[in-house]
CSV table of C-alpha atoms in Angstrom, one decimal:
chain,number,residue,atom,x,y,z
B,1,UNK,CA,-88.0,-5.0,-2.7
B,2,UNK,CA,-87.7,-8.7,-1.9
B,3,UNK,CA,-85.3,-10.2,-4.5
B,4,UNK,CA,-84.6,-13.9,-5.1
B,5,UNK,CA,-81.0,-14.1,-6.3
B,6,UNK,CA,-80.1,-17.4,-7.9
B,7,UNK,CA,-76.5,-18.4,-8.0
B,8,UNK,CA,-75.8,-16.2,-5.0
B,9,UNK,CA,-72.8,-18.4,-4.0
B,10,UNK,CA,-71.2,-18.0,-7.5
B,11,UNK,CA,-68.6,-15.6,-8.9
B,12,UNK,CA,-71.1,-13.0,-9.9
B,13,UNK,CA,-73.7,-13.6,-7.2
B,14,UNK,CA,-71.2,-13.1,-4.4
B,15,UNK,CA,-70.3,-9.7,-5.9
B,16,UNK,CA,-73.9,-8.8,-6.6
B,17,UNK,CA,-75.6,-9.6,-3.3
B,18,UNK,CA,-74.0,-6.8,-1.2
B,19,UNK,CA,-74.7,-4.2,-4.0
B,20,UNK,CA,-78.4,-5.2,-4.0
B,21,UNK,CA,-78.5,-5.0,-0.1
B,22,UNK,CA,-76.7,-1.6,-0.2
B,23,UNK,CA,-79.5,-0.4,-2.5
B,24,UNK,CA,-82.0,-1.3,0.1
B,25,UNK,CA,-83.3,-4.6,-1.2
B,26,UNK,CA,-84.0,-7.7,0.8
B,27,UNK,CA,-81.9,-10.4,-0.8
B,28,UNK,CA,-82.8,-14.1,-0.6
B,29,UNK,CA,-80.3,-16.4,-2.2
B,30,UNK,CA,-80.8,-19.7,-4.0
B,31,UNK,CA,-77.8,-21.9,-4.9
B,32,UNK,CA,-76.9,-25.6,-5.1
B,33,UNK,CA,-73.6,-24.7,-3.3
B,34,UNK,CA,-71.4,-26.5,-5.8
B,35,UNK,CA,-68.9,-23.6,-5.7
B,36,UNK,CA,-69.6,-22.2,-2.2
B,37,UNK,CA,-66.1,-23.2,-1.0
B,38,UNK,CA,-64.2,-21.7,-3.9
B,39,UNK,CA,-63.1,-18.7,-1.9
B,40,UNK,CA,-60.0,-16.5,-2.3
B,41,UNK,CA,-59.5,-14.3,0.8
B,42,UNK,CA,-62.0,-13.9,3.7
B,43,UNK,CA,-65.2,-16.0,3.5
B,44,UNK,CA,-68.0,-13.7,2.3
B,45,UNK,CA,-71.1,-13.1,4.3
B,46,UNK,CA,-74.0,-14.6,2.3
B,47,UNK,CA,-77.6,-13.4,2.4
B,48,UNK,CA,-80.2,-15.7,3.9
B,49,UNK,CA,-81.0,-18.3,1.3
B,50,UNK,CA,-82.0,-21.7,0.1
B,51,UNK,CA,-79.5,-24.5,-0.6
B,52,UNK,CA,-81.4,-26.2,-3.5
B,53,UNK,CA,-80.6,-27.3,-7.0
B,54,UNK,CA,-82.2,-25.1,-9.6
B,55,UNK,CA,-84.0,-28.1,-11.0
B,56,UNK,CA,-85.8,-28.6,-7.7
B,57,UNK,CA,-87.2,-25.1,-7.1
B,58,UNK,CA,-90.8,-25.1,-5.9
B,59,UNK,CA,-93.4,-22.4,-5.6
B,60,UNK,CA,-92.6,-22.1,-1.9
B,61,UNK,CA,-89.1,-20.7,-2.8
B,62,UNK,CA,-90.9,-17.8,-4.6
B,63,UNK,CA,-93.4,-16.9,-2.0
B,64,UNK,CA,-93.4,-13.2,-1.2
B,65,UNK,CA,-90.7,-12.5,-3.9
B,66,UNK,CA,-91.1,-9.2,-5.9
B,67,UNK,CA,-88.3,-9.9,-8.4
B,68,UNK,CA,-85.9,-12.6,-9.5
B,69,UNK,CA,-82.4,-12.1,-10.6
B,70,UNK,CA,-81.4,-15.4,-12.3
B,71,UNK,CA,-77.7,-16.0,-12.5
B,72,UNK,CA,-77.4,-19.7,-11.7
B,73,UNK,CA,-76.1,-21.8,-14.6
B,74,UNK,CA,-73.4,-24.1,-15.8
B,75,UNK,CA,-71.3,-21.1,-16.5
B,76,UNK,CA,-68.8,-21.4,-19.3
B,77,UNK,CA,-68.3,-22.8,-22.8
B,78,UNK,CA,-65.9,-25.7,-22.0
B,79,UNK,CA,-68.2,-26.9,-19.2
B,80,UNK,CA,-71.2,-26.7,-21.5
B,81,UNK,CA,-69.4,-28.7,-24.2
B,82,UNK,CA,-68.4,-31.4,-21.7
B,83,UNK,CA,-72.0,-32.3,-20.9
B,84,UNK,CA,-74.3,-30.5,-23.4
B,85,UNK,CA,-77.4,-32.5,-22.2
B,86,UNK,CA,-76.8,-31.1,-18.7
B,87,UNK,CA,-76.3,-27.6,-20.0
B,88,UNK,CA,-79.7,-27.7,-21.7
B,89,UNK,CA,-81.3,-29.4,-18.6
B,90,UNK,CA,-80.0,-26.8,-16.2
B,91,UNK,CA,-79.4,-23.7,-18.2
B,92,UNK,CA,-82.5,-24.0,-20.4
B,93,UNK,CA,-85.3,-26.1,-19.0
B,94,UNK,CA,-84.8,-25.4,-15.3
B,95,UNK,CA,-84.5,-21.6,-16.1
B,96,UNK,CA,-87.7,-21.6,-18.0
B,97,UNK,CA,-89.4,-23.6,-15.3
B,98,UNK,CA,-88.2,-21.1,-12.7
B,99,UNK,CA,-89.6,-18.2,-14.8
B,100,UNK,CA,-93.0,-19.9,-15.0
B,101,UNK,CA,-93.1,-20.5,-11.3
B,102,UNK,CA,-92.1,-16.9,-10.7
B,103,UNK,CA,-94.9,-15.6,-13.0
B,104,UNK,CA,-97.5,-17.8,-11.3
B,105,UNK,CA,-96.3,-16.6,-7.9
B,106,UNK,CA,-96.9,-13.0,-8.9
B,107,UNK,CA,-93.2,-12.0,-9.4
B,108,UNK,CA,-93.3,-8.9,-11.6
B,109,UNK,CA,-89.7,-8.6,-12.8
B,110,UNK,CA,-87.4,-11.3,-13.9
B,111,UNK,CA,-83.8,-10.3,-14.8
B,112,UNK,CA,-82.1,-13.0,-16.8
B,113,UNK,CA,-78.3,-13.3,-17.0
B,114,UNK,CA,-77.8,-13.9,-20.7
B,115,UNK,CA,-74.5,-13.4,-22.5
B,116,UNK,CA,-72.8,-11.6,-25.4
B,117,UNK,CA,-71.7,-15.1,-26.5
B,118,UNK,CA,-75.0,-15.3,-28.3
B,119,UNK,CA,-73.3,-13.3,-31.1
B,120,UNK,CA,-70.5,-15.9,-31.1
B,121,UNK,CA,-69.6,-16.0,-34.8
B,122,UNK,CA,-70.5,-12.4,-35.7
B,123,UNK,CA,-67.0,-11.6,-36.8
B,124,UNK,CA,-65.9,-8.4,-38.4
B,125,UNK,CA,-65.1,-5.1,-36.8
B,126,UNK,CA,-68.6,-3.5,-36.8
B,127,UNK,CA,-70.3,-3.1,-33.5
B,128,UNK,CA,-73.0,-5.7,-32.8
B,129,UNK,CA,-76.3,-4.4,-31.3
B,130,UNK,CA,-79.1,-6.3,-29.7
B,131,UNK,CA,-81.0,-6.7,-32.9
B,132,UNK,CA,-78.1,-8.4,-34.7
B,133,UNK,CA,-78.5,-12.0,-35.8
B,134,UNK,CA,-77.6,-14.5,-33.0
B,135,UNK,CA,-74.9,-17.0,-34.0
B,136,UNK,CA,-74.1,-19.1,-30.9
B,137,UNK,CA,-71.3,-21.6,-31.4
B,138,UNK,CA,-71.5,-23.5,-28.1
B,139,UNK,CA,-74.1,-25.3,-26.1
B,140,UNK,CA,-73.8,-22.7,-23.4
B,141,UNK,CA,-74.6,-19.8,-25.7
B,142,UNK,CA,-77.3,-21.8,-27.5
B,143,UNK,CA,-79.0,-22.5,-24.1
B,144,UNK,CA,-79.1,-18.7,-23.5
B,145,UNK,CA,-80.8,-18.1,-26.8
B,146,UNK,CA,-83.4,-20.7,-26.1
B,147,UNK,CA,-84.2,-19.2,-22.7
B,148,UNK,CA,-84.5,-15.7,-24.1
B,149,UNK,CA,-87.0,-17.0,-26.7
B,150,UNK,CA,-89.1,-18.9,-24.0
B,151,UNK,CA,-89.1,-15.9,-21.6
B,152,UNK,CA,-90.3,-13.6,-24.4
B,153,UNK,CA,-93.3,-15.9,-24.8
B,154,UNK,CA,-94.1,-15.5,-21.0
B,155,UNK,CA,-94.0,-11.7,-21.0
B,156,UNK,CA,-97.3,-10.0,-20.3
B,157,UNK,CA,-98.8,-7.1,-18.5
B,158,UNK,CA,-97.8,-8.4,-15.1
B,159,UNK,CA,-94.6,-10.2,-15.9
B,160,UNK,CA,-91.5,-8.4,-17.2
B,161,UNK,CA,-88.5,-10.4,-18.3
B,162,UNK,CA,-85.3,-8.5,-19.0
B,163,UNK,CA,-82.5,-10.1,-21.0
B,164,UNK,CA,-79.1,-8.9,-19.6
B,165,UNK,CA,-76.5,-10.0,-22.2
B,166,UNK,CA,-73.3,-9.6,-20.2
B,167,UNK,CA,-70.0,-9.2,-21.8
B,168,UNK,CA,-67.2,-11.6,-20.6
B,169,UNK,CA,-66.8,-10.9,-16.9
B,170,UNK,CA,-63.6,-10.1,-15.1
B,171,UNK,CA,-62.3,-8.8,-11.8
B,172,UNK,CA,-62.0,-9.9,-8.2
B,173,UNK,CA,-64.8,-11.6,-6.4
B,174,UNK,CA,-64.4,-13.5,-3.1
B,175,UNK,CA,-65.6,-16.6,-5.0
B,176,UNK,CA,-63.1,-16.4,-7.7
B,177,UNK,CA,-63.2,-17.8,-11.2
B,178,UNK,CA,-59.8,-18.3,-12.9
B,179,UNK,CA,-61.3,-19.8,-16.1
B,180,UNK,CA,-62.4,-16.5,-17.7
B,181,UNK,CA,-60.0,-14.6,-19.9
B,182,UNK,CA,-58.6,-11.7,-17.9
B,183,UNK,CA,-58.7,-13.5,-14.6
B,184,UNK,CA,-56.8,-16.4,-16.2
B,185,UNK,CA,-54.2,-14.3,-17.9
B,186,UNK,CA,-53.4,-12.3,-14.8
B,187,UNK,CA,-53.0,-15.5,-12.8
B,188,UNK,CA,-50.7,-17.1,-15.4
B,189,UNK,CA,-48.6,-13.9,-15.5
B,190,UNK,CA,-48.1,-13.9,-11.7
B,191,UNK,CA,-47.5,-17.6,-11.3
B,192,UNK,CA,-45.3,-18.2,-14.3
B,193,UNK,CA,-44.1,-14.8,-15.6
B,194,UNK,CA,-45.9,-15.5,-18.9
B,195,UNK,CA,-49.2,-14.0,-20.2
B,196,UNK,CA,-50.1,-17.2,-22.0
B,197,UNK,CA,-52.5,-17.0,-25.0
B,198,UNK,CA,-53.2,-20.3,-26.7
B,199,UNK,CA,-55.2,-18.8,-29.6
B,200,UNK,CA,-53.8,-16.6,-32.3
B,201,UNK,CA,-54.9,-13.5,-30.2
B,202,UNK,CA,-57.0,-12.0,-33.0
B,203,UNK,CA,-60.6,-12.6,-31.8
B,204,UNK,CA,-62.5,-9.6,-30.4
B,205,UNK,CA,-63.8,-9.9,-26.8
B,206,UNK,CA,-66.1,-7.5,-25.0
B,207,UNK,CA,-65.3,-7.4,-21.2
B,208,UNK,CA,-67.1,-6.1,-18.2
B,209,UNK,CA,-66.2,-6.1,-14.5
B,210,UNK,CA,-68.3,-8.1,-12.0
B,211,UNK,CA,-69.0,-4.9,-10.1
B,212,UNK,CA,-70.4,-3.2,-13.2
B,213,UNK,CA,-72.6,-6.2,-13.9
B,214,UNK,CA,-73.9,-5.9,-10.3
B,215,UNK,CA,-74.6,-2.2,-10.7
B,216,UNK,CA,-76.4,-2.8,-14.1
B,217,UNK,CA,-78.7,-5.4,-12.6
B,218,UNK,CA,-79.4,-3.3,-9.6
B,219,UNK,CA,-80.4,-0.4,-11.9
B,220,UNK,CA,-82.5,-2.6,-14.2
B,221,UNK,CA,-84.4,-3.9,-11.1
B,222,UNK,CA,-86.1,-0.6,-10.5
B,223,UNK,CA,-86.0,1.0,-13.9
B,224,UNK,CA,-89.4,2.1,-15.3
B,225,UNK,CA,-91.2,-0.9,-16.8
B,226,UNK,CA,-91.6,0.7,-20.2
B,227,UNK,CA,-87.8,1.1,-20.4
B,228,UNK,CA,-86.9,-2.5,-19.9
B,229,UNK,CA,-90.0,-4.7,-20.5
B,230,UNK,CA,-89.2,-7.8,-22.6
B,231,UNK,CA,-86.0,-6.2,-23.9
B,232,UNK,CA,-82.5,-7.4,-24.4
B,233,UNK,CA,-79.5,-5.3,-23.3
B,234,UNK,CA,-75.8,-5.7,-23.9
B,235,UNK,CA,-74.0,-5.0,-20.6
B,236,UNK,CA,-70.6,-3.6,-20.8
B,237,UNK,CA,-68.7,-0.7,-22.3
B,238,UNK,CA,-67.3,-0.1,-25.8
B,239,UNK,CA,-63.9,0.9,-24.3
B,240,UNK,CA,-63.6,-2.7,-23.2
B,241,UNK,CA,-64.0,-4.2,-26.7
B,242,UNK,CA,-60.5,-5.6,-27.1
B,243,UNK,CA,-58.7,-8.4,-28.9
B,244,UNK,CA,-57.3,-11.2,-26.9
B,245,UNK,CA,-53.8,-10.0,-27.8
B,246,UNK,CA,-54.6,-6.5,-26.5
B,247,UNK,CA,-55.9,-8.0,-23.2
B,248,UNK,CA,-52.6,-9.9,-22.9
B,249,UNK,CA,-50.6,-6.7,-23.5
B,250,UNK,CA,-52.5,-4.9,-20.8
B,251,UNK,CA,-51.9,-7.8,-18.4
B,252,UNK,CA,-48.2,-7.6,-19.1
B,253,UNK,CA,-48.2,-3.9,-18.3
B,254,UNK,CA,-50.1,-4.6,-15.0
B,255,UNK,CA,-47.8,-7.5,-13.9
B,256,UNK,CA,-44.2,-6.4,-13.7
B,257,UNK,CA,-41.7,-8.7,-15.2
B,258,UNK,CA,-44.2,-10.7,-17.2
B,259,UNK,CA,-44.2,-11.2,-21.0
B,260,UNK,CA,-46.8,-12.0,-23.6
B,261,UNK,CA,-46.5,-15.5,-25.1
B,262,UNK,CA,-49.0,-16.2,-28.0
B,263,UNK,CA,-48.6,-19.8,-29.0
B,264,UNK,CA,-51.5,-19.9,-31.5
B,265,UNK,CA,-51.8,-23.7,-30.9
B,266,UNK,CA,-55.6,-23.6,-30.8
B,267,UNK,CA,-55.8,-21.4,-33.9
B,268,UNK,CA,-58.3,-18.8,-34.6
B,269,UNK,CA,-61.3,-18.8,-32.3
B,270,UNK,CA,-64.7,-18.5,-34.2
B,271,UNK,CA,-66.1,-16.5,-31.3
B,272,UNK,CA,-65.3,-12.9,-32.2
B,273,UNK,CA,-67.5,-9.9,-31.8
B,274,UNK,CA,-67.4,-6.2,-30.9
B,275,UNK,CA,-70.4,-5.0,-29.1
B,276,UNK,CA,-72.6,-1.9,-28.9
B,277,UNK,CA,-73.7,-1.1,-25.4
B,278,UNK,CA,-75.6,2.1,-26.0
B,279,UNK,CA,-79.1,0.7,-25.6
B,280,UNK,CA,-78.7,0.1,-21.8
B,281,UNK,CA,-77.2,3.6,-21.3
B,282,UNK,CA,-80.2,5.1,-23.1
B,283,UNK,CA,-82.7,3.0,-21.0
B,284,UNK,CA,-80.9,3.8,-17.7
B,285,UNK,CA,-79.8,7.5,-17.9
B,286,UNK,CA,-76.6,8.1,-16.0
B,287,UNK,CA,-75.4,4.5,-16.0
B,288,UNK,CA,-72.0,3.7,-17.4
B,289,UNK,CA,-69.4,1.1,-16.6
B,290,UNK,CA,-66.6,2.2,-14.2
B,291,UNK,CA,-63.9,-0.4,-14.8
B,292,UNK,CA,-61.4,-0.7,-17.6
B,293,UNK,CA,-59.5,-3.8,-18.5
B,294,UNK,CA,-56.2,-2.3,-17.3
B,295,UNK,CA,-57.7,-1.3,-13.9
B,296,UNK,CA,-59.2,-4.8,-13.5
B,297,UNK,CA,-55.8,-6.4,-14.3
B,298,UNK,CA,-54.2,-4.3,-11.6
B,299,UNK,CA,-57.0,-5.2,-9.1
B,300,UNK,CA,-56.6,-8.9,-9.8
B,301,UNK,CA,-52.9,-8.9,-9.5
B,302,UNK,CA,-53.1,-7.1,-6.1
B,303,UNK,CA,-55.8,-9.5,-4.9
B,304,UNK,CA,-53.9,-12.6,-6.0
B,305,UNK,CA,-50.7,-11.4,-4.2
B,306,UNK,CA,-52.6,-10.3,-1.1
B,307,UNK,CA,-54.5,-13.6,-0.7
B,308,UNK,CA,-51.6,-15.9,-1.7
B,309,UNK,CA,-52.9,-17.4,-4.9
B,310,UNK,CA,-51.2,-20.8,-5.5
B,311,UNK,CA,-50.8,-22.8,-8.7
B,312,UNK,CA,-52.9,-25.6,-7.3
B,313,UNK,CA,-55.7,-23.2,-6.4
B,314,UNK,CA,-55.5,-21.5,-9.7
B,315,UNK,CA,-55.8,-24.7,-11.7
B,316,UNK,CA,-58.2,-26.6,-9.4
B,317,UNK,CA,-60.3,-24.6,-6.9
B,318,UNK,CA,-61.0,-21.7,-9.2
B,319,UNK,CA,-61.6,-23.6,-12.4
B,320,UNK,CA,-65.2,-24.6,-12.6
B,321,UNK,CA,-64.6,-27.7,-14.8
B,322,UNK,CA,-61.9,-29.0,-12.4
B,323,UNK,CA,-64.1,-28.4,-9.4
B,324,UNK,CA,-66.9,-30.5,-10.8
B,325,UNK,CA,-64.6,-33.2,-12.0
B,326,UNK,CA,-63.0,-33.5,-8.6
B,327,UNK,CA,-66.5,-33.6,-6.9
B,328,UNK,CA,-67.6,-36.3,-9.3
B,329,UNK,CA,-64.4,-38.4,-8.8
B,330,UNK,CA,-64.8,-38.1,-5.0
B,331,UNK,CA,-68.4,-39.3,-5.3
B,332,UNK,CA,-69.8,-36.0,-3.9
B,333,UNK,CA,-72.0,-35.5,-6.9
B,334,UNK,CA,-73.7,-37.9,-9.3
B,335,UNK,CA,-73.5,-37.9,-13.1
B,336,UNK,CA,-76.2,-35.3,-13.2
B,337,UNK,CA,-74.2,-32.9,-10.9
B,338,UNK,CA,-76.6,-33.4,-8.0
B,339,UNK,CA,-75.2,-33.8,-4.5
B,340,UNK,CA,-75.3,-37.3,-3.2
B,341,UNK,CA,-77.1,-37.6,0.1
């Protein structure tokens, strides 16, 4: 199968491309390249691809494509809140435009990287399933809800959108992100000796390893149409439904000599939810996540040590908001985050 993978030079895309290739698919990448140089360790070998902004995709980029895996987005809540109009322009409008172009080009399956953040203010200790009310609290999560609604309207007998609501990702990828919770806490623990939690530690977070996300998308790509057509799936594992304080405790166990420091300075986070992941396991018999939070913390600590993670890299090169601010201040991108020619 010829698969167009958007965001192939991002944190998840870099982990997913080789998994797709190993499954026998021909992978074609599409990425603006904003984070292509954010590499920890050896430079990854990318699939052939297009260096193009998502907003500038044309029908030619979809010629001969059987399926699309759409990861490309402004990818976290602080970034989305910084420039909400860009979040909606890129994450919402450009994503729906891509899906329409894909459908018109004869693409039959469109896997959309949504997020469990759509449940944002669910609260409580009950498990949240895919049919629960959606309560996004950030522009990032709201943009994902809008795209799901619009893709649902595009579904027909020849075009199958699938909404993959990923839990919060963690784990090593050659194009590292340090601004997601487990990756961030492990870095702080190694660099400072403190597992620093700024909230009160009480919110629930569902986590999932980047490698398990890659496996889930690969499985959904070839699943029977009737199992996945126009359906939403939470991607993760119930064992990784943990509070932020519990995450911090597991990081302290993984990084010798570190201690948990919960400052509470940002107060209680309204984003709190425990998630039910059983629907995807039922749709894809035999699938289950392989990575626990503790195993991921150990993996990250080993990778950070092996590749010589520095404080400057941690705070700048591997924090998406800092990368974009630096590119803007250097004049490399304009105020719409497009490369200057």
